[in-house]
XYZ file of C-alpha atoms in Angstrom:
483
model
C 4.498 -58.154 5.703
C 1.549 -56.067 3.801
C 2.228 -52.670 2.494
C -0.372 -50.599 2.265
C -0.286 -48.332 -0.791
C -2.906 -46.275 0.728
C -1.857 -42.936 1.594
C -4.163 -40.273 3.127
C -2.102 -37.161 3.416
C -4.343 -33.761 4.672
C -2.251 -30.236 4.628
C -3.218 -27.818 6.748
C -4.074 -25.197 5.454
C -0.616 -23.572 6.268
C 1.677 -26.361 4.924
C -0.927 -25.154 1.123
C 0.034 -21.770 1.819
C 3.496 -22.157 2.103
C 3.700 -24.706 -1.062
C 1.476 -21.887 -2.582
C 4.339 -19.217 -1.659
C 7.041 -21.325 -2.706
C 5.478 -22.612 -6.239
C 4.728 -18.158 -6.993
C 8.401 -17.322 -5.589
C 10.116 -19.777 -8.137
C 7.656 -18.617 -10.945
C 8.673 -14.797 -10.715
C 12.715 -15.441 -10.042
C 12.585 -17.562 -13.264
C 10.395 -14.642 -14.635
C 12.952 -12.113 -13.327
C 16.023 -13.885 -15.229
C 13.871 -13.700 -18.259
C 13.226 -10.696 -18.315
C 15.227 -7.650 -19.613
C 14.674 -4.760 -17.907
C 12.660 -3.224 -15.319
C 8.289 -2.347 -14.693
C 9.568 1.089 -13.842
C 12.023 3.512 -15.390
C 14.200 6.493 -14.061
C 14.217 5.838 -9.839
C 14.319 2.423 -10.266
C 17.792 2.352 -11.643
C 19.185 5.114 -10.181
C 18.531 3.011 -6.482
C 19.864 0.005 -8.358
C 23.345 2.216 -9.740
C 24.284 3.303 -6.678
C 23.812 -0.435 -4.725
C 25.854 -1.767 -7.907
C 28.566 0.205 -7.490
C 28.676 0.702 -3.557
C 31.752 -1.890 -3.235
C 33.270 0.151 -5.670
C 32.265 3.787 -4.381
C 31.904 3.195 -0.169
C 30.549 6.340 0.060
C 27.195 5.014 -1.374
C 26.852 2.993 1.280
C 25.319 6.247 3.310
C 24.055 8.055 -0.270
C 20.703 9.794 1.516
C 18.664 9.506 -1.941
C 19.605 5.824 -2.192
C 18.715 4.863 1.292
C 21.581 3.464 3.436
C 20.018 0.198 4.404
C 18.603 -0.147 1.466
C 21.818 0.078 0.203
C 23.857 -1.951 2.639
C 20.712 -5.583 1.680
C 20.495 -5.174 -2.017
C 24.462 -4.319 -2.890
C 25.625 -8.016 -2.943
C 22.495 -9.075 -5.245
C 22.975 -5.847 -7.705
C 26.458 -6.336 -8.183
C 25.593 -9.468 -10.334
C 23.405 -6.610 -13.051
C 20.094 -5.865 -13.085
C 19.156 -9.611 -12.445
C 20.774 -9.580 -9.582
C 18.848 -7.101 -7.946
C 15.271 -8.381 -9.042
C 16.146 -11.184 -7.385
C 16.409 -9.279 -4.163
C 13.218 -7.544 -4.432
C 11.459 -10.819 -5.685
C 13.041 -12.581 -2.740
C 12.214 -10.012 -0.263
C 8.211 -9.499 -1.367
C 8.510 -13.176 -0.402
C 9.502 -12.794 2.737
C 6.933 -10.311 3.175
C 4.190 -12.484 1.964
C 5.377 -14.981 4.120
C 5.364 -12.557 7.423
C 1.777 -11.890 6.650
C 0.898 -15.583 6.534
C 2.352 -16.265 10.122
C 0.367 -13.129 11.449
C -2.639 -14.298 9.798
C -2.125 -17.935 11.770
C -1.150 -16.523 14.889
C -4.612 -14.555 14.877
C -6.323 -17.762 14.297
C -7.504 -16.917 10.882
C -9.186 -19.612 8.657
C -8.268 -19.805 4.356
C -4.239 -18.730 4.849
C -3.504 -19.600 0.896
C -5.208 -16.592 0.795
C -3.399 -14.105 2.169
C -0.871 -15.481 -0.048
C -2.563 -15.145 -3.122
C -3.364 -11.351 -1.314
C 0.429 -10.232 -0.927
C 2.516 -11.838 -3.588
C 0.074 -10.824 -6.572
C -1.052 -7.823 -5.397
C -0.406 -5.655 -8.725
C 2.068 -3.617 -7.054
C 4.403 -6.314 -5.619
C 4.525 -7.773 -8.525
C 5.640 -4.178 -10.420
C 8.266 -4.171 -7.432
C 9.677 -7.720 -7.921
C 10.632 -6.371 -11.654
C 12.807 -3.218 -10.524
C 15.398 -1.356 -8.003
C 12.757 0.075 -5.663
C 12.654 0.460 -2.032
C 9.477 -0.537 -1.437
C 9.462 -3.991 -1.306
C 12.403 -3.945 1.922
C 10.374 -0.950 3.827
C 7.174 -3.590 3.723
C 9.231 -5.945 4.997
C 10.784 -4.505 7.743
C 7.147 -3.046 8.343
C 5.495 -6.522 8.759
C 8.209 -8.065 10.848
C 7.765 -5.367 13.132
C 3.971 -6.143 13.421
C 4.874 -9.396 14.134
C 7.170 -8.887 16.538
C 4.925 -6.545 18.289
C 2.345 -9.354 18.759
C 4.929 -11.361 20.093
C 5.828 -9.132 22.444
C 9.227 -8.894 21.266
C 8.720 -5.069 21.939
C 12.701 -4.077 21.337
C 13.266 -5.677 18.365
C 9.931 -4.373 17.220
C 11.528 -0.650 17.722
C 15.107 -1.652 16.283
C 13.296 -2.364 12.925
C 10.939 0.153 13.212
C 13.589 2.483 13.753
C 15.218 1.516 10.961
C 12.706 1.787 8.345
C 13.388 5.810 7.467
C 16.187 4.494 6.339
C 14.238 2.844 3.556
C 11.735 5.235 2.995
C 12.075 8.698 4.162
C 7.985 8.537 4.933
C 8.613 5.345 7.289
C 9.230 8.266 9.998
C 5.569 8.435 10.908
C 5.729 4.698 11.971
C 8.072 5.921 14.801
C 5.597 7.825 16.359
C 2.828 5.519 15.881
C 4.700 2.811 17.147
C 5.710 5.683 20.079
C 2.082 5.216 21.150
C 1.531 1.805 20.358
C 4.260 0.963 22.801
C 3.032 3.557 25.143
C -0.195 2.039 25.775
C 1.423 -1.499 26.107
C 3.622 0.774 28.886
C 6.807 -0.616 27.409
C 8.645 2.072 28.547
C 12.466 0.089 28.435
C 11.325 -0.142 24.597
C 11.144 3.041 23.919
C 14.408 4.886 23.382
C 15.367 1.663 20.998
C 12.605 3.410 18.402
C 16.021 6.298 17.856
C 18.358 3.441 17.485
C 18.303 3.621 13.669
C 18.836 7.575 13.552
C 21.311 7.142 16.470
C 23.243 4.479 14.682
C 23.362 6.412 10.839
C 24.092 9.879 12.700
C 26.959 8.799 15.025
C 28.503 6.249 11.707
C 27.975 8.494 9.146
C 29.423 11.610 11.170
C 32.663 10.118 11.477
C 32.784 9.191 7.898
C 31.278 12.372 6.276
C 32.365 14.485 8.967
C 29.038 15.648 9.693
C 27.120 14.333 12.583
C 23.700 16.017 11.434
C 23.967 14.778 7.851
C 20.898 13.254 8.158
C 19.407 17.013 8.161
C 21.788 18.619 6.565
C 21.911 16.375 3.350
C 18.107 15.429 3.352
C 17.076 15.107 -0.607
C 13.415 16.056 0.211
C 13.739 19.274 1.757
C 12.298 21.020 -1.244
C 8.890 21.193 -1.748
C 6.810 21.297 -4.767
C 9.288 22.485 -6.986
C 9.521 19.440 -9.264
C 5.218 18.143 -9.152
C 2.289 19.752 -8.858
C 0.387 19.110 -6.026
C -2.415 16.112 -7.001
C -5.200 15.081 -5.449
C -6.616 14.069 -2.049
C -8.079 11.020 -4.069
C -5.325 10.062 -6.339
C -4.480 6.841 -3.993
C -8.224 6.205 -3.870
C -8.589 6.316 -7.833
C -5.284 4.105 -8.511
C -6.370 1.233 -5.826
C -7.201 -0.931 -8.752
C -3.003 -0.652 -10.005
C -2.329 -1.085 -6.427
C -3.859 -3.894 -4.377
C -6.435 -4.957 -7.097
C -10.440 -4.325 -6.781
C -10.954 -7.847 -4.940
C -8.625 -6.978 -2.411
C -9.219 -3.521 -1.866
C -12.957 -4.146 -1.009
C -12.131 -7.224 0.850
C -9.840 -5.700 2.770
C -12.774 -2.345 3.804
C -15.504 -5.601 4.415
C -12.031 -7.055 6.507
C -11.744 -3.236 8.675
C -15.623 -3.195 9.166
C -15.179 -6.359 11.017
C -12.570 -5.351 13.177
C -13.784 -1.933 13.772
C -17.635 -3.876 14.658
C -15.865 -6.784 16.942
C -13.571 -4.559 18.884
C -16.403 -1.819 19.934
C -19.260 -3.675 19.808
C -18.646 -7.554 20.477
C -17.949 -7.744 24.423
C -14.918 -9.665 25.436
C -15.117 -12.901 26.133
C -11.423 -13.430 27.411
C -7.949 -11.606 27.657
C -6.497 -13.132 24.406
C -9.576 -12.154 22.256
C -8.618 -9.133 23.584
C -5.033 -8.620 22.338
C -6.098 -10.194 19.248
C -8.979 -7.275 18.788
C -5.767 -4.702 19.909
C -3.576 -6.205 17.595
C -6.112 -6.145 14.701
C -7.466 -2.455 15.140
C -4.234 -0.832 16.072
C -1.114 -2.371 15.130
C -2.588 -3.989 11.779
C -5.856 -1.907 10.280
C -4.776 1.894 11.560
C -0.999 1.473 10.569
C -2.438 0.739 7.045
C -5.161 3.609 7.250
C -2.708 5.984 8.757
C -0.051 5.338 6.338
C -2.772 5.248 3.223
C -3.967 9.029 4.962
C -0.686 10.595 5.327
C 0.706 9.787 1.823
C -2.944 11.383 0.419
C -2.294 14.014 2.004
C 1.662 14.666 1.501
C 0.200 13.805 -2.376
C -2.349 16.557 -2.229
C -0.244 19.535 -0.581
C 2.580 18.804 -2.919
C 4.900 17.731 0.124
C 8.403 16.423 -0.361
C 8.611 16.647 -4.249
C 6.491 13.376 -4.422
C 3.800 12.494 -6.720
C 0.691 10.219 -6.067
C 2.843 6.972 -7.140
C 0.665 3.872 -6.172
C 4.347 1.863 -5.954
C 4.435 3.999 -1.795
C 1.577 1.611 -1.225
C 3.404 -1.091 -1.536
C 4.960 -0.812 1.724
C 1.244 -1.724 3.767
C 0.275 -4.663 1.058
C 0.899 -7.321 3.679
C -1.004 -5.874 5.869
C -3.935 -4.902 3.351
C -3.699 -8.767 2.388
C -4.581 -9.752 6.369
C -7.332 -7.161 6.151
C -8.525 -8.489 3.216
C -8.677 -12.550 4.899
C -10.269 -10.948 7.554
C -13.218 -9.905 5.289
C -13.276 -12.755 3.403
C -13.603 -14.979 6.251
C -16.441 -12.417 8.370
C -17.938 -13.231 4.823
C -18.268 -16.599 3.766
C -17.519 -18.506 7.202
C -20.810 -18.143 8.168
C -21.716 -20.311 5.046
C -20.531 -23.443 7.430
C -20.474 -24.921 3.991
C -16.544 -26.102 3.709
C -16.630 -27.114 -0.307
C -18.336 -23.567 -1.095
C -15.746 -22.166 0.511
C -13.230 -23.822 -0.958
C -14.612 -23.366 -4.297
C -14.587 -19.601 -3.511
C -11.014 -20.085 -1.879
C -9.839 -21.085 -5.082
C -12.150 -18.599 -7.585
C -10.817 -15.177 -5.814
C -7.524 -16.597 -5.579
C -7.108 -17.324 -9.140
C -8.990 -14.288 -9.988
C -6.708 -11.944 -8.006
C -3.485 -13.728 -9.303
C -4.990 -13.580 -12.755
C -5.298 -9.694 -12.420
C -2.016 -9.481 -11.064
C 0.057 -11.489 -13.556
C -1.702 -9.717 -16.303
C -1.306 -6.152 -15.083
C 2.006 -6.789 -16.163
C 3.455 -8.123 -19.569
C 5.723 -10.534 -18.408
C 9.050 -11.540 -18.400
C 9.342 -7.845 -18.804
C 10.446 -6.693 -22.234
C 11.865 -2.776 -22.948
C 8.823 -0.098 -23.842
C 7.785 2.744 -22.882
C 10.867 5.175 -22.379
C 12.869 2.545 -21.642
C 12.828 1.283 -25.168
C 13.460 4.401 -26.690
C 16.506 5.112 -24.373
C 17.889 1.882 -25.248
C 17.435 2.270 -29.028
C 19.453 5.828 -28.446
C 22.162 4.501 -26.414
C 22.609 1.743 -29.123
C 23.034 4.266 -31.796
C 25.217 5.889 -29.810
C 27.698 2.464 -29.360
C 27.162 1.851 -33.154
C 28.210 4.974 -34.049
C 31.215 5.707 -32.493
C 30.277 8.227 -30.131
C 29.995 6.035 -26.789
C 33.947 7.283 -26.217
C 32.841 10.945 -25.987
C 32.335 12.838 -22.982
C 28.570 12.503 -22.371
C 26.008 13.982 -20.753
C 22.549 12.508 -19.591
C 19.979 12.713 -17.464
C 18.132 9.540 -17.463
C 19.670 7.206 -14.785
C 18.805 4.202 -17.431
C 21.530 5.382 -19.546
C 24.566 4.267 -17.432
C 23.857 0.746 -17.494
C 22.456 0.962 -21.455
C 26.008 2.533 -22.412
C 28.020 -0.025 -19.181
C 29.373 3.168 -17.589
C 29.850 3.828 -13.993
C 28.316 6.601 -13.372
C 30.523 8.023 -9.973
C 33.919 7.236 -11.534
C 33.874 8.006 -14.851
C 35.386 11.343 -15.246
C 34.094 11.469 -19.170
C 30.443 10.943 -17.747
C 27.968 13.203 -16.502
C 24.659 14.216 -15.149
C 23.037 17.713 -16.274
C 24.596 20.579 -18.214
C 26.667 23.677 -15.889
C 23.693 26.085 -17.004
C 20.719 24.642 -18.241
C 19.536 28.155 -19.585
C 22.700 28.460 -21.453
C 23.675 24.542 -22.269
C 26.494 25.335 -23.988
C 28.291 26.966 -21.616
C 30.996 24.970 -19.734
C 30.254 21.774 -22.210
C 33.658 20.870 -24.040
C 33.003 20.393 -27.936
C 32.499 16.947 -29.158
C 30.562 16.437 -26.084
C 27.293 14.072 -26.799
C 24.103 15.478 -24.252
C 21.287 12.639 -24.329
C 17.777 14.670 -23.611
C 15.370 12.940 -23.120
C 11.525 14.016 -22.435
C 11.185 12.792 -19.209
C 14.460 14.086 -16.751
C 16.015 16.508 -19.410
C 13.117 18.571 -19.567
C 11.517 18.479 -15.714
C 14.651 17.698 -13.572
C 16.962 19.324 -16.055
C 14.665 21.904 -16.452
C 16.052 22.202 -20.003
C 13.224 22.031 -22.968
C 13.530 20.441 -26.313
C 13.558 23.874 -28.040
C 16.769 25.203 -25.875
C 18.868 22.400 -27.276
C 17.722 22.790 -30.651
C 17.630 26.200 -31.039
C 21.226 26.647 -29.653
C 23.676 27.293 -32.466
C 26.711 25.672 -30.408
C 24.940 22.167 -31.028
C 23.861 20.062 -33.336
C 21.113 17.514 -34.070
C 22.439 14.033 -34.585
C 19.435 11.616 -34.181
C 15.933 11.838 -32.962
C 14.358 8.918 -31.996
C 10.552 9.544 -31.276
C 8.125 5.957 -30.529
C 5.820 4.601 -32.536
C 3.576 4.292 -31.126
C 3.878 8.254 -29.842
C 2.891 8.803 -26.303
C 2.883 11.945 -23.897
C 4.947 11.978 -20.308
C 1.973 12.999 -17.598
C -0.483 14.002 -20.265
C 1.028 16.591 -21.277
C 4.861 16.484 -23.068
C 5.101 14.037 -26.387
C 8.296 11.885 -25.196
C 11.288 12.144 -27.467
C 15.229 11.458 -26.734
C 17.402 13.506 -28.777
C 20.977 12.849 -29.404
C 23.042 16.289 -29.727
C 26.676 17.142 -30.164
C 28.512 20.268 -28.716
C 30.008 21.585 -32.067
């Protein structure tokens, strides 16, 4: 009997894309358990508080600021610490990544490591693997339901579209774009499934909170303005770069030229070049465009108490990433050359992850605000003062000083009267201001604390290097004590 110790494997090129998705999942969960603390500061924790203590405070479970369903995925994983719930995100980007790759084969596309290398190192996937944000699950849930769509699984495409305002309170738009997606594919039995979501949260969380409108009548973002100043039209424009990278970004216009040119000038050759042309100009390129208009815009008026954060467009990256094979393949395919392509295969898509990786400084260490908080809060333990009643405003500092934060009756968020500080605070009560929520969402300055004769100074820790918060405020925490 001969054995042949000849073997000739070929991957296609999805079996290399998932390998390629597997090897950069593994690399950023070990990354994540390296790593001590988050890409981003204040929101970031506060979303990863309230799923950490959900089991222990039910009523989380349906906290409007936190996101219900948000809630309800990432509890188990943030139970286990901070850890715990960058696994989740890392985990779910994945899954995002990996919708984008079975869209991008079931439109026949050509290169899929690609749109690999597109989602999972995007810059701003990468910032939300490393922290508590939302993001990450309403791009998820976003993608699936593009998916679904093309499959014509039409009522599970409204279930999760339906549910994705309970992610992101923005993700409402997508209900009335899907509204008219579905309309024109006269799936009329899909329809009412597109209020399931609200139906489901009103009717559950009206029997528990004993308000059936609580949705309304609780919504965080009702205020407008009063936090932000209005930016710019172009601020989403300007920050692409920290967002998708500069590869991507104009891949992904050369990717919308091409469907924009093939579905209004190419003629038709059959029915399924058809849907594919639908399905690329409507349900893939003008969700992204819409959604990248409407958050410029909410940006620029001010709307909702928001600023121009690049992390909101995190939640179209998978679909940006498609774009952006599109272009590359209306680009070099007609090369007909397969090793230059592969040589260019493999140049952007260790160029892009090489911008993404090193965006970041990781595993993540503390700076920034985060490091001075944590050098406060440890002077606080040190010192003996971590037993006082405290008061803080940083959501950080709860899990710095291991406090829960909605059952800890010596523990507290913002002074009674932050024009008079004083008033209402016991003595011997420690009030951690910091630069960043003390002085905008507190609304209390540096010079009201220290020029108030009820407290005193204890510590004041400023970084070295110094740096300002938005341009304008040098960032300092402060440690005082109600005498």
């Amino acid at each position: 009997m001969k054995i042949n110790h000849r073997f000739n494997i070929k991957l296609s090129s999805f079996s290399v894309a998932l390998i390629l998705l597997f090897v950069a999942t593994s690399l950023f969960i070990g990354l994540s358990f390296l790593s001590e603390g988050s890409l981003y500061g204040g929101d970031s924790y506060l979303h990863y508080l309230i799923s950490k203590y959900a089991f222990h405070r039910p009523a989380n479970f349906l906290d409007h600021w936190g996101k219900p369903l948000f809630t309800l995925l990432s509890a188990p994983f943030a139970y286990f610490g901070f850890h715990g719930m960058m696994l989740f995100n890392v985990l779910i980007c994945s899954m995002a990544s990996f919708m984008a790759l079975l869209i991008s084969r079931k439109l026949g596309y050509k290169n899929l490591p690609l749109v690999v290398f597109f989602t999972i190192f995007a810059p701003i996937f990468i910032l939300l693997m490393f922290s508590g944000l939302t993001e990450a699950v309403f791009s998820l849930l976003l993608i699936s339901a593009v998916y679904f769509f093309m499959d014509k699984k039409y009522v599970l495409t409204a279930i999760l579209i339906s549910l994705i305002p309970f992610v992101r309170s923005e993700g409402v738009m997508f209900i009335a774009w899907f509204f008219i997606l579905l309309l024109i594919k006269k799936q009329y039995k899909s329809l009412p499934f597109l209020l399931s979501g609200v139906l489901f949260y009103s009717i559950f969380g009206g029997f528990i909170l004993g308000d059936f409108l609580w949705l309304i009548s609780n919504n965080p973002y009702k205020a407008s303005g009063e936090i932000y100043d209005p930016g710019s039209l172009f601020d989403y424009v300007t920050n692409v770069p920290a967002t998708f990278g500069p590869i991507v970004f104009l891949l992904s216009i050369a990717g919308l030229l091409s469907i924009v040119i093939l579905f209004f000038v190419r003629r038709k050759k059959s029915i399924l070049e058809s849907e594919i042309q639908f399905n690329e100009l409507f349900v893939i390129a003008f969700s992204a465009l819409g959604y990248f208009v409407f958050h410029s815009v909410v940006c620029w008026k001010g709307w909702m108490s928001v600023l121009g954060d690049p992390r909101f467009m995190a939640a179209i990256v998978p679909l940006v990433g498609i774009m952006a094979l599109k272009g590359f393949n209306s680009l070099v395919l007609p090369l007909r050359n397969r090793w230059v392509i592969t040589v260019l295969v493999i140049a952007i898509g260790g160029i892009v992850t090489h911008y993404g990786v090193h965006k970041h400084k990781l595993p993540v260490k503390f700076q920034g605000e985060l490091l001075v908080v944590k050098q406060a809060t440890t002077w606080i333990v040190e010192n003996g003062y971590a037993q006082n009643k405290i008061i803080y405003y940083n959501p950080v500092i709860p899990e710095f000083l291991d406090k829960n934060p909605f059952e800890n009756s010596e523990f507290f968020t913002f002074v009674p009267d932050f024009n008079e500080p004083d008033k209402g605070v016991d003595k011997n009560t420690i009030v951690i201001w910091d630069g960043h929520f003390s002085a905008l969402e507190g609304n209390v300055p540096f010079s009201r604390m220290e020029n108030n004769s009820n407290y005193k100074l204890l510590k004041l820790f400023i970084p070295d290097p110094p740096f300002n918060i938005f341009g304008t405020m040098e960032y300092k925490v402060g440690i005082f004590i109600r005498k």
